[in-house]
């Protein structure tokens, strides 16, 4: 009887949000999930508020036709497990070992998907960050020199499990070729006919697209020459620099400022929108 009473309490409704229930079990499950992801014990009222927010977000999403399918949610769940370098089944088992059902995480993922799509879709225009805004925020830094690079990745293939001597031999071969190659045409001629080697199509990237160390490396590399060989899982990799020209399209600093300004606009709009729809919702808690 005592066990039955506990089960009934867990299933009992704690809140109604526009006709949809939040049970004590929902609150208990979300509390465990939050503790698992934040390593903190969130107060019960904060958990309830979080669940209420998600109910009103999902309801607002349906109003505008934003309603992820079970397949969309499973895909998001699989994406999360992939980033954790585990399979979806392993993620489910890991959650269950902590007393958390996978549906609890999936419910949170669904609400996040709905809300992101809703805010970005409905307020697309007001969330845009203009170039004048970025330039004003960047000040003199906006004038920092940026380049557009045209390059072709090259790989000297080394079989998996190859002996260190084989890898070293290919690296020496790469160094020799590096001295010979002085144009993109020469690089294509050498590497397209070479066994166990490949040269990719030309890719174009700006300074803002590349990590700092690679930008520095490309800035020091003469046009038509190869970067220093690097050993990777594929083998020995290099890049032939086919072109480098100044650009005003973007700089790393401007991109950083633009992303920060967008995030600030998104968070402000998200907060005010949520307050608005919560006020309009019928919320009753016991």
PDB file of C-alpha atoms in Angstrom:
ATOM      1  CA  UNK A   1       0.000   0.000   0.000  1.00  0.00           C
ATOM      2  CA  UNK A   2       2.814   2.377   0.926  1.00  0.00           C
ATOM      3  CA  UNK A   3       4.493   1.749  -2.435  1.00  0.00           C
ATOM      4  CA  UNK A   4       1.221   2.358  -4.248  1.00  0.00           C
ATOM      5  CA  UNK A   5       0.819   5.689  -2.436  1.00  0.00           C
ATOM      6  CA  UNK A   6       4.282   6.821  -3.501  1.00  0.00           C
ATOM      7  CA  UNK A   7       3.512   5.917  -7.126  1.00  0.00           C
ATOM      8  CA  UNK A   8       0.237   7.849  -7.048  1.00  0.00           C
ATOM      9  CA  UNK A   9       1.948  10.930  -5.599  1.00  0.00           C
ATOM     10  CA  UNK A  10       4.582  10.782  -8.340  1.00  0.00           C
ATOM     11  CA  UNK A  11       1.909  10.627 -11.054  1.00  0.00           C
ATOM     12  CA  UNK A  12      -0.314  13.282  -9.444  1.00  0.00           C
ATOM     13  CA  UNK A  13      -0.670  16.625 -11.217  1.00  0.00           C
ATOM     14  CA  UNK A  14       1.322  19.505  -9.723  1.00  0.00           C
ATOM     15  CA  UNK A  15       0.415  22.171 -12.328  1.00  0.00           C
ATOM     16  CA  UNK A  16      -1.885  22.674 -15.297  1.00  0.00           C
ATOM     17  CA  UNK A  17      -0.569  24.844 -18.143  1.00  0.00           C
ATOM     18  CA  UNK A  18      -3.266  25.780 -20.678  1.00  0.00           C
ATOM     19  CA  UNK A  19      -4.886  22.370 -20.185  1.00  0.00           C
ATOM     20  CA  UNK A  20      -1.644  20.345 -20.137  1.00  0.00           C
ATOM     21  CA  UNK A  21      -0.459  18.680 -16.913  1.00  0.00           C
ATOM     22  CA  UNK A  22       2.926  18.777 -15.213  1.00  0.00           C
ATOM     23  CA  UNK A  23       3.139  15.814 -12.844  1.00  0.00           C
ATOM     24  CA  UNK A  24       5.251  15.347  -9.749  1.00  0.00           C
ATOM     25  CA  UNK A  25       7.075  12.643 -11.712  1.00  0.00           C
ATOM     26  CA  UNK A  26       7.941  15.225 -14.403  1.00  0.00           C
ATOM     27  CA  UNK A  27       9.351  17.504 -11.696  1.00  0.00           C
ATOM     28  CA  UNK A  28      11.299  14.680 -10.065  1.00  0.00           C
ATOM     29  CA  UNK A  29      12.754  13.538 -13.404  1.00  0.00           C
ATOM     30  CA  UNK A  30      13.731  17.053 -14.505  1.00  0.00           C
ATOM     31  CA  UNK A  31      15.342  17.719 -11.115  1.00  0.00           C
ATOM     32  CA  UNK A  32      17.532  14.626 -11.594  1.00  0.00           C
ATOM     33  CA  UNK A  33      18.415  15.619 -15.177  1.00  0.00           C
ATOM     34  CA  UNK A  34      19.361  19.154 -14.122  1.00  0.00           C
ATOM     35  CA  UNK A  35      21.511  17.816 -11.282  1.00  0.00           C
ATOM     36  CA  UNK A  36      23.229  15.479 -13.746  1.00  0.00           C
ATOM     37  CA  UNK A  37      23.970  18.208 -16.319  1.00  0.00           C
ATOM     38  CA  UNK A  38      24.760  21.150 -14.015  1.00  0.00           C
ATOM     39  CA  UNK A  39      26.088  19.292 -10.943  1.00  0.00           C
ATOM     40  CA  UNK A  40      23.806  21.500  -8.837  1.00  0.00           C
ATOM     41  CA  UNK A  41      20.538  20.859  -7.036  1.00  0.00           C
ATOM     42  CA  UNK A  42      17.953  23.225  -8.515  1.00  0.00           C
ATOM     43  CA  UNK A  43      15.142  24.403  -6.183  1.00  0.00           C
ATOM     44  CA  UNK A  44      11.756  22.754  -6.886  1.00  0.00           C
ATOM     45  CA  UNK A  45      10.118  26.049  -7.921  1.00  0.00           C
ATOM     46  CA  UNK A  46      12.834  26.744 -10.510  1.00  0.00           C
ATOM     47  CA  UNK A  47      12.291  23.268 -11.975  1.00  0.00           C
ATOM     48  CA  UNK A  48       8.524  23.895 -12.120  1.00  0.00           C
ATOM     49  CA  UNK A  49       9.118  27.252 -13.842  1.00  0.00           C
ATOM     50  CA  UNK A  50      11.398  25.542 -16.365  1.00  0.00           C
ATOM     51  CA  UNK A  51       8.712  22.964 -17.172  1.00  0.00           C
ATOM     52  CA  UNK A  52       6.011  25.657 -17.410  1.00  0.00           C
ATOM     53  CA  UNK A  53       8.221  27.617 -19.838  1.00  0.00           C
ATOM     54  CA  UNK A  54       8.581  24.538 -22.021  1.00  0.00           C
ATOM     55  CA  UNK A  55       4.832  23.906 -22.079  1.00  0.00           C
ATOM     56  CA  UNK A  56       4.076  27.464 -23.210  1.00  0.00           C
ATOM     57  CA  UNK A  57       6.931  27.355 -25.763  1.00  0.00           C
ATOM     58  CA  UNK A  58       5.606  24.133 -27.301  1.00  0.00           C
ATOM     59  CA  UNK A  59       2.050  25.495 -27.376  1.00  0.00           C
ATOM     60  CA  UNK A  60       3.238  28.710 -29.056  1.00  0.00           C
ATOM     61  CA  UNK A  61       5.229  26.641 -31.544  1.00  0.00           C
ATOM     62  CA  UNK A  62       2.151  24.644 -32.578  1.00  0.00           C
ATOM     63  CA  UNK A  63       0.303  27.922 -33.108  1.00  0.00           C
ATOM     64  CA  UNK A  64       2.866  28.828 -35.806  1.00  0.00           C
ATOM     65  CA  UNK A  65       3.312  25.312 -37.204  1.00  0.00           C
ATOM     66  CA  UNK A  66       6.610  24.651 -35.409  1.00  0.00           C
ATOM     67  CA  UNK A  67       6.184  21.105 -34.095  1.00  0.00           C
ATOM     68  CA  UNK A  68       9.199  18.770 -34.414  1.00  0.00           C
ATOM     69  CA  UNK A  69       8.399  15.168 -35.314  1.00  0.00           C
ATOM     70  CA  UNK A  70       9.604  12.228 -33.233  1.00  0.00           C
ATOM     71  CA  UNK A  71      12.180  11.647 -35.985  1.00  0.00           C
ATOM     72  CA  UNK A  72      13.496  15.231 -35.569  1.00  0.00           C
ATOM     73  CA  UNK A  73      13.806  14.723 -31.822  1.00  0.00           C
ATOM     74  CA  UNK A  74      15.565  11.361 -32.214  1.00  0.00           C
ATOM     75  CA  UNK A  75      17.997  13.022 -34.631  1.00  0.00           C
ATOM     76  CA  UNK A  76      18.753  15.771 -32.089  1.00  0.00           C
ATOM     77  CA  UNK A  77      19.222  13.100 -29.384  1.00  0.00           C
ATOM     78  CA  UNK A  78      21.605  11.169 -31.670  1.00  0.00           C
ATOM     79  CA  UNK A  79      23.495  14.401 -32.384  1.00  0.00           C
ATOM     80  CA  UNK A  80      23.978  14.997 -28.676  1.00  0.00           C
ATOM     81  CA  UNK A  81      25.243  11.454 -28.114  1.00  0.00           C
ATOM     82  CA  UNK A  82      27.618  11.828 -31.088  1.00  0.00           C
ATOM     83  CA  UNK A  83      29.126  15.006 -29.572  1.00  0.00           C
ATOM     84  CA  UNK A  84      29.665  13.004 -26.379  1.00  0.00           C
ATOM     85  CA  UNK A  85      31.366  10.302 -28.527  1.00  0.00           C
ATOM     86  CA  UNK A  86      28.851   7.618 -27.525  1.00  0.00           C
ATOM     87  CA  UNK A  87      25.859   5.957 -29.240  1.00  0.00           C
ATOM     88  CA  UNK A  88      22.225   6.916 -28.502  1.00  0.00           C
ATOM     89  CA  UNK A  89      21.760   3.567 -26.714  1.00  0.00           C
ATOM     90  CA  UNK A  90      24.794   4.254 -24.528  1.00  0.00           C
ATOM     91  CA  UNK A  91      23.405   7.711 -23.676  1.00  0.00           C
ATOM     92  CA  UNK A  92      20.054   6.149 -22.738  1.00  0.00           C
ATOM     93  CA  UNK A  93      21.748   3.571 -20.510  1.00  0.00           C
ATOM     94  CA  UNK A  94      23.914   6.262 -18.904  1.00  0.00           C
ATOM     95  CA  UNK A  95      20.819   8.326 -18.075  1.00  0.00           C
ATOM     96  CA  UNK A  96      18.918   5.310 -16.767  1.00  0.00           C
ATOM     97  CA  UNK A  97      21.808   4.422 -14.461  1.00  0.00           C
ATOM     98  CA  UNK A  98      21.256   7.856 -12.841  1.00  0.00           C
ATOM     99  CA  UNK A  99      17.496   7.322 -12.601  1.00  0.00           C
ATOM    100  CA  UNK A 100      16.653   9.577 -15.584  1.00  0.00           C
ATOM    101  CA  UNK A 101      14.417   8.446 -18.438  1.00  0.00           C
ATOM    102  CA  UNK A 102      15.556   9.301 -21.970  1.00  0.00           C
ATOM    103  CA  UNK A 103      12.141  10.908 -22.613  1.00  0.00           C
ATOM    104  CA  UNK A 104      12.994  13.543 -20.003  1.00  0.00           C
ATOM    105  CA  UNK A 105      16.009  14.704 -22.001  1.00  0.00           C
ATOM    106  CA  UNK A 106      14.106  14.409 -25.284  1.00  0.00           C
ATOM    107  CA  UNK A 107      11.353  16.662 -23.920  1.00  0.00           C
ATOM    108  CA  UNK A 108      13.939  19.320 -23.092  1.00  0.00           C
ATOM    109  CA  UNK A 109      15.548  18.977 -26.530  1.00  0.00           C
ATOM    110  CA  UNK A 110      12.142  19.349 -28.209  1.00  0.00           C
ATOM    111  CA  UNK A 111      11.384  22.599 -26.355  1.00  0.00           C
ATOM    112  CA  UNK A 112      14.831  23.984 -27.276  1.00  0.00           C
ATOM    113  CA  UNK A 113      14.298  23.106 -30.954  1.00  0.00           C
ATOM    114  CA  UNK A 114      10.835  24.703 -30.995  1.00  0.00           C
ATOM    115  CA  UNK A 115      11.936  27.885 -29.278  1.00  0.00           C
ATOM    116  CA  UNK A 116      15.080  28.470 -31.348  1.00  0.00           C
ATOM    117  CA  UNK A 117      13.138  27.972 -34.577  1.00  0.00           C
ATOM    118  CA  UNK A 118      10.267  30.177 -33.368  1.00  0.00           C
ATOM    119  CA  UNK A 119      12.372  33.122 -32.183  1.00  0.00           C
ATOM    120  CA  UNK A 120      14.683  33.085 -35.197  1.00  0.00           C
ATOM    121  CA  UNK A 121      11.784  32.688 -37.612  1.00  0.00           C
ATOM    122  CA  UNK A 122       9.397  35.266 -36.162  1.00  0.00           C
ATOM    123  CA  UNK A 123      11.994  37.937 -35.364  1.00  0.00           C
ATOM    124  CA  UNK A 124      14.487  37.371 -38.168  1.00  0.00           C
ATOM    125  CA  UNK A 125      14.560  41.020 -39.253  1.00  0.00           C
ATOM    126  CA  UNK A 126      15.030  42.542 -35.793  1.00  0.00           C
ATOM    127  CA  UNK A 127      17.768  40.023 -34.925  1.00  0.00           C
ATOM    128  CA  UNK A 128      19.942  41.000 -37.886  1.00  0.00           C
ATOM    129  CA  UNK A 129      23.184  42.794 -37.028  1.00  0.00           C
ATOM    130  CA  UNK A 130      24.079  45.558 -39.477  1.00  0.00           C
ATOM    131  CA  UNK A 131      27.595  46.301 -40.688  1.00  0.00           C
ATOM    132  CA  UNK A 132      27.367  49.829 -39.255  1.00  0.00           C
ATOM    133  CA  UNK A 133      26.589  48.391 -35.802  1.00  0.00           C
ATOM    134  CA  UNK A 134      29.576  46.041 -36.032  1.00  0.00           C
ATOM    135  CA  UNK A 135      31.929  48.763 -37.288  1.00  0.00           C
ATOM    136  CA  UNK A 136      30.828  51.139 -34.521  1.00  0.00           C
ATOM    137  CA  UNK A 137      31.365  48.469 -31.852  1.00  0.00           C
ATOM    138  CA  UNK A 138      34.719  47.422 -33.350  1.00  0.00           C
ATOM    139  CA  UNK A 139      36.090  50.979 -33.586  1.00  0.00           C
ATOM    140  CA  UNK A 140      39.634  51.066 -34.997  1.00  0.00           C
ATOM    141  CA  UNK A 141      39.804  47.279 -34.737  1.00  0.00           C
ATOM    142  CA  UNK A 142      37.399  47.011 -37.688  1.00  0.00           C
ATOM    143  CA  UNK A 143      40.201  48.317 -39.902  1.00  0.00           C
ATOM    144  CA  UNK A 144      42.455  45.374 -39.010  1.00  0.00           C
ATOM    145  CA  UNK A 145      43.721  43.699 -42.162  1.00  0.00           C
ATOM    146  CA  UNK A 146      41.932  40.572 -43.293  1.00  0.00           C
ATOM    147  CA  UNK A 147      42.616  38.303 -46.260  1.00  0.00           C
ATOM    148  CA  UNK A 148      40.789  35.953 -48.556  1.00  0.00           C
ATOM    149  CA  UNK A 149      42.817  32.785 -49.144  1.00  0.00           C
ATOM    150  CA  UNK A 150      42.555  30.370 -52.045  1.00  0.00           C
ATOM    151  CA  UNK A 151      44.147  27.041 -51.265  1.00  0.00           C
ATOM    152  CA  UNK A 152      44.235  23.374 -52.183  1.00  0.00           C
ATOM    153  CA  UNK A 153      44.661  20.693 -49.516  1.00  0.00           C
ATOM    154  CA  UNK A 154      47.147  17.940 -50.410  1.00  0.00           C
ATOM    155  CA  UNK A 155      47.625  14.545 -48.806  1.00  0.00           C
ATOM    156  CA  UNK A 156      50.323  11.909 -49.157  1.00  0.00           C
ATOM    157  CA  UNK A 157      48.384   8.817 -48.076  1.00  0.00           C
ATOM    158  CA  UNK A 158      49.886   6.565 -45.410  1.00  0.00           C
ATOM    159  CA  UNK A 159      48.117   3.223 -44.701  1.00  0.00           C
ATOM    160  CA  UNK A 160      46.672   2.718 -41.231  1.00  0.00           C
ATOM    161  CA  UNK A 161      49.094   1.010 -38.871  1.00  0.00           C
ATOM    162  CA  UNK A 162      52.102   1.886 -41.037  1.00  0.00           C
ATOM    163  CA  UNK A 163      55.493   1.686 -39.371  1.00  0.00           C
ATOM    164  CA  UNK A 164      57.041   4.950 -38.089  1.00  0.00           C
ATOM    165  CA  UNK A 165      59.781   4.569 -40.719  1.00  0.00           C
ATOM    166  CA  UNK A 166      57.156   4.617 -43.499  1.00  0.00           C
ATOM    167  CA  UNK A 167      55.552   7.764 -42.090  1.00  0.00           C
ATOM    168  CA  UNK A 168      58.946   9.453 -41.766  1.00  0.00           C
ATOM    169  CA  UNK A 169      59.803   8.492 -45.340  1.00  0.00           C
ATOM    170  CA  UNK A 170      56.616  10.115 -46.663  1.00  0.00           C
ATOM    171  CA  UNK A 171      57.292  13.212 -44.583  1.00  0.00           C
ATOM    172  CA  UNK A 172      60.759  13.539 -46.158  1.00  0.00           C
ATOM    173  CA  UNK A 173      59.152  13.078 -49.576  1.00  0.00           C
ATOM    174  CA  UNK A 174      56.753  15.920 -48.731  1.00  0.00           C
ATOM    175  CA  UNK A 175      59.642  18.186 -47.707  1.00  0.00           C
ATOM    176  CA  UNK A 176      61.406  17.489 -51.028  1.00  0.00           C
ATOM    177  CA  UNK A 177      58.274  18.294 -52.999  1.00  0.00           C
ATOM    178  CA  UNK A 178      57.804  21.429 -50.953  1.00  0.00           C
ATOM    179  CA  UNK A 179      61.121  22.743 -52.268  1.00  0.00           C
ATOM    180  CA  UNK A 180      60.192  21.954 -55.876  1.00  0.00           C
ATOM    181  CA  UNK A 181      56.610  23.261 -55.999  1.00  0.00           C
ATOM    182  CA  UNK A 182      56.399  26.992 -56.693  1.00  0.00           C
ATOM    183  CA  UNK A 183      52.942  27.325 -58.240  1.00  0.00           C
ATOM    184  CA  UNK A 184      49.475  25.805 -58.007  1.00  0.00           C
ATOM    185  CA  UNK A 185      49.858  24.501 -61.552  1.00  0.00           C
ATOM    186  CA  UNK A 186      53.024  22.612 -60.537  1.00  0.00           C
ATOM    187  CA  UNK A 187      51.282  21.244 -57.439  1.00  0.00           C
ATOM    188  CA  UNK A 188      48.384  19.919 -59.533  1.00  0.00           C
ATOM    189  CA  UNK A 189      50.810  18.404 -62.040  1.00  0.00           C
ATOM    190  CA  UNK A 190      52.815  16.607 -59.326  1.00  0.00           C
ATOM    191  CA  UNK A 191      50.055  15.381 -57.052  1.00  0.00           C
ATOM    192  CA  UNK A 192      47.410  14.369 -59.599  1.00  0.00           C
ATOM    193  CA  UNK A 193      49.808  11.899 -61.214  1.00  0.00           C
ATOM    194  CA  UNK A 194      51.501  10.702 -58.016  1.00  0.00           C
ATOM    195  CA  UNK A 195      50.531   7.276 -56.594  1.00  0.00           C
ATOM    196  CA  UNK A 196      49.002   7.315 -53.088  1.00  0.00           C
ATOM    197  CA  UNK A 197      48.541  11.075 -53.169  1.00  0.00           C
ATOM    198  CA  UNK A 198      45.594  13.405 -53.649  1.00  0.00           C
ATOM    199  CA  UNK A 199      45.039  17.098 -54.244  1.00  0.00           C
ATOM    200  CA  UNK A 200      41.611  18.573 -53.445  1.00  0.00           C
ATOM    201  CA  UNK A 201      39.723  21.283 -55.314  1.00  0.00           C
ATOM    202  CA  UNK A 202      40.440  24.940 -54.535  1.00  0.00           C
ATOM    203  CA  UNK A 203      38.685  26.213 -51.405  1.00  0.00           C
ATOM    204  CA  UNK A 204      38.280  29.886 -50.506  1.00  0.00           C
ATOM    205  CA  UNK A 205      38.317  31.056 -46.897  1.00  0.00           C
ATOM    206  CA  UNK A 206      38.617  34.456 -45.196  1.00  0.00           C
ATOM    207  CA  UNK A 207      40.722  35.277 -42.134  1.00  0.00           C
ATOM    208  CA  UNK A 208      37.570  35.040 -39.995  1.00  0.00           C
ATOM    209  CA  UNK A 209      36.989  31.428 -41.098  1.00  0.00           C
ATOM    210  CA  UNK A 210      40.392  30.177 -39.979  1.00  0.00           C
ATOM    211  CA  UNK A 211      41.987  29.537 -36.578  1.00  0.00           C
ATOM    212  CA  UNK A 212      44.815  31.920 -35.607  1.00  0.00           C
ATOM    213  CA  UNK A 213      47.736  29.468 -36.049  1.00  0.00           C
ATOM    214  CA  UNK A 214      46.626  28.535 -39.589  1.00  0.00           C
ATOM    215  CA  UNK A 215      46.177  32.220 -40.541  1.00  0.00           C
ATOM    216  CA  UNK A 216      49.721  32.966 -39.367  1.00  0.00           C
ATOM    217  CA  UNK A 217      51.041  29.992 -41.310  1.00  0.00           C
ATOM    218  CA  UNK A 218      49.302  31.066 -44.517  1.00  0.00           C
ATOM    219  CA  UNK A 219      50.438  34.684 -44.112  1.00  0.00           C
ATOM    220  CA  UNK A 220      54.048  33.475 -43.987  1.00  0.00           C
ATOM    221  CA  UNK A 221      53.670  31.125 -46.988  1.00  0.00           C
ATOM    222  CA  UNK A 222      54.554  32.599 -50.410  1.00  0.00           C
ATOM    223  CA  UNK A 223      51.860  32.301 -53.113  1.00  0.00           C
ATOM    224  CA  UNK A 224      52.200  29.007 -55.010  1.00  0.00           C
ATOM    225  CA  UNK A 225      54.164  27.318 -52.223  1.00  0.00           C
ATOM    226  CA  UNK A 226      53.280  24.542 -49.796  1.00  0.00           C
ATOM    227  CA  UNK A 227      52.819  24.788 -46.028  1.00  0.00           C
ATOM    228  CA  UNK A 228      54.956  22.569 -43.801  1.00  0.00           C
ATOM    229  CA  UNK A 229      53.882  18.895 -43.805  1.00  0.00           C
ATOM    230  CA  UNK A 230      51.719  17.747 -40.924  1.00  0.00           C
ATOM    231  CA  UNK A 231      51.086  14.135 -39.907  1.00  0.00           C
ATOM    232  CA  UNK A 232      47.362  13.311 -39.526  1.00  0.00           C
ATOM    233  CA  UNK A 233      45.178  10.171 -39.475  1.00  0.00           C
ATOM    234  CA  UNK A 234      45.073  10.263 -43.282  1.00  0.00           C
ATOM    235  CA  UNK A 235      48.803  10.554 -43.759  1.00  0.00           C
ATOM    236  CA  UNK A 236      51.029  13.565 -44.449  1.00  0.00           C
ATOM    237  CA  UNK A 237      49.006  16.706 -45.218  1.00  0.00           C
ATOM    238  CA  UNK A 238      49.959  20.098 -46.679  1.00  0.00           C
ATOM    239  CA  UNK A 239      48.202  23.054 -48.299  1.00  0.00           C
ATOM    240  CA  UNK A 240      49.273  24.838 -51.477  1.00  0.00           C
ATOM    241  CA  UNK A 241      48.440  28.549 -51.290  1.00  0.00           C
ATOM    242  CA  UNK A 242      47.022  29.616 -54.675  1.00  0.00           C
ATOM    243  CA  UNK A 243      46.022  33.155 -53.787  1.00  0.00           C
ATOM    244  CA  UNK A 244      45.852  35.691 -50.976  1.00  0.00           C
ATOM    245  CA  UNK A 245      44.199  39.090 -51.289  1.00  0.00           C
ATOM    246  CA  UNK A 246      43.003  41.735 -48.827  1.00  0.00           C
ATOM    247  CA  UNK A 247      39.279  41.752 -48.079  1.00  0.00           C
ATOM    248  CA  UNK A 248      36.925  43.982 -46.137  1.00  0.00           C
ATOM    249  CA  UNK A 249      34.243  41.286 -45.957  1.00  0.00           C
ATOM    250  CA  UNK A 250      35.173  40.148 -42.482  1.00  0.00           C
ATOM    251  CA  UNK A 251      37.883  39.994 -39.876  1.00  0.00           C
ATOM    252  CA  UNK A 252      38.109  37.609 -36.903  1.00  0.00           C
ATOM    253  CA  UNK A 253      37.391  40.532 -34.534  1.00  0.00           C
ATOM    254  CA  UNK A 254      34.365  41.722 -36.511  1.00  0.00           C
ATOM    255  CA  UNK A 255      32.939  38.192 -36.641  1.00  0.00           C
ATOM    256  CA  UNK A 256      33.392  37.807 -32.892  1.00  0.00           C
ATOM    257  CA  UNK A 257      31.603  41.145 -32.311  1.00  0.00           C
ATOM    258  CA  UNK A 258      28.811  40.260 -34.766  1.00  0.00           C
ATOM    259  CA  UNK A 259      28.173  36.891 -33.077  1.00  0.00           C
ATOM    260  CA  UNK A 260      28.161  38.495 -29.623  1.00  0.00           C
ATOM    261  CA  UNK A 261      25.708  41.214 -30.733  1.00  0.00           C
ATOM    262  CA  UNK A 262      23.429  38.628 -32.342  1.00  0.00           C
ATOM    263  CA  UNK A 263      23.445  36.509 -29.164  1.00  0.00           C
ATOM    264  CA  UNK A 264      22.577  39.559 -27.051  1.00  0.00           C
ATOM    265  CA  UNK A 265      19.689  40.484 -29.379  1.00  0.00           C
ATOM    266  CA  UNK A 266      18.448  36.880 -29.449  1.00  0.00           C
ATOM    267  CA  UNK A 267      18.523  36.526 -25.648  1.00  0.00           C
ATOM    268  CA  UNK A 268      16.718  39.845 -25.096  1.00  0.00           C
ATOM    269  CA  UNK A 269      13.996  38.989 -27.646  1.00  0.00           C
ATOM    270  CA  UNK A 270      13.683  35.453 -26.278  1.00  0.00           C
ATOM    271  CA  UNK A 271      13.191  36.760 -22.726  1.00  0.00           C
ATOM    272  CA  UNK A 272      10.555  39.371 -23.621  1.00  0.00           C
ATOM    273  CA  UNK A 273       8.679  36.941 -25.911  1.00  0.00           C
ATOM    274  CA  UNK A 274       8.585  34.265 -23.207  1.00  0.00           C
ATOM    275  CA  UNK A 275       7.276  36.754 -20.627  1.00  0.00           C
ATOM    276  CA  UNK A 276       4.557  37.783 -23.073  1.00  0.00           C
ATOM    277  CA  UNK A 277       3.282  34.253 -23.780  1.00  0.00           C
ATOM    278  CA  UNK A 278       3.525  33.209 -20.113  1.00  0.00           C
ATOM    279  CA  UNK A 279       1.229  36.083 -19.161  1.00  0.00           C
ATOM    280  CA  UNK A 280      -1.311  34.917 -21.735  1.00  0.00           C
ATOM    281  CA  UNK A 281      -1.161  31.251 -20.604  1.00  0.00           C
ATOM    282  CA  UNK A 282      -3.568  29.667 -18.083  1.00  0.00           C
ATOM    283  CA  UNK A 283      -1.236  28.428 -15.343  1.00  0.00           C
ATOM    284  CA  UNK A 284      -2.561  26.789 -12.188  1.00  0.00           C
ATOM    285  CA  UNK A 285      -0.298  25.064  -9.643  1.00  0.00           C
ATOM    286  CA  UNK A 286      -1.362  23.228  -6.481  1.00  0.00           C
TER     287      UNK A 286
END
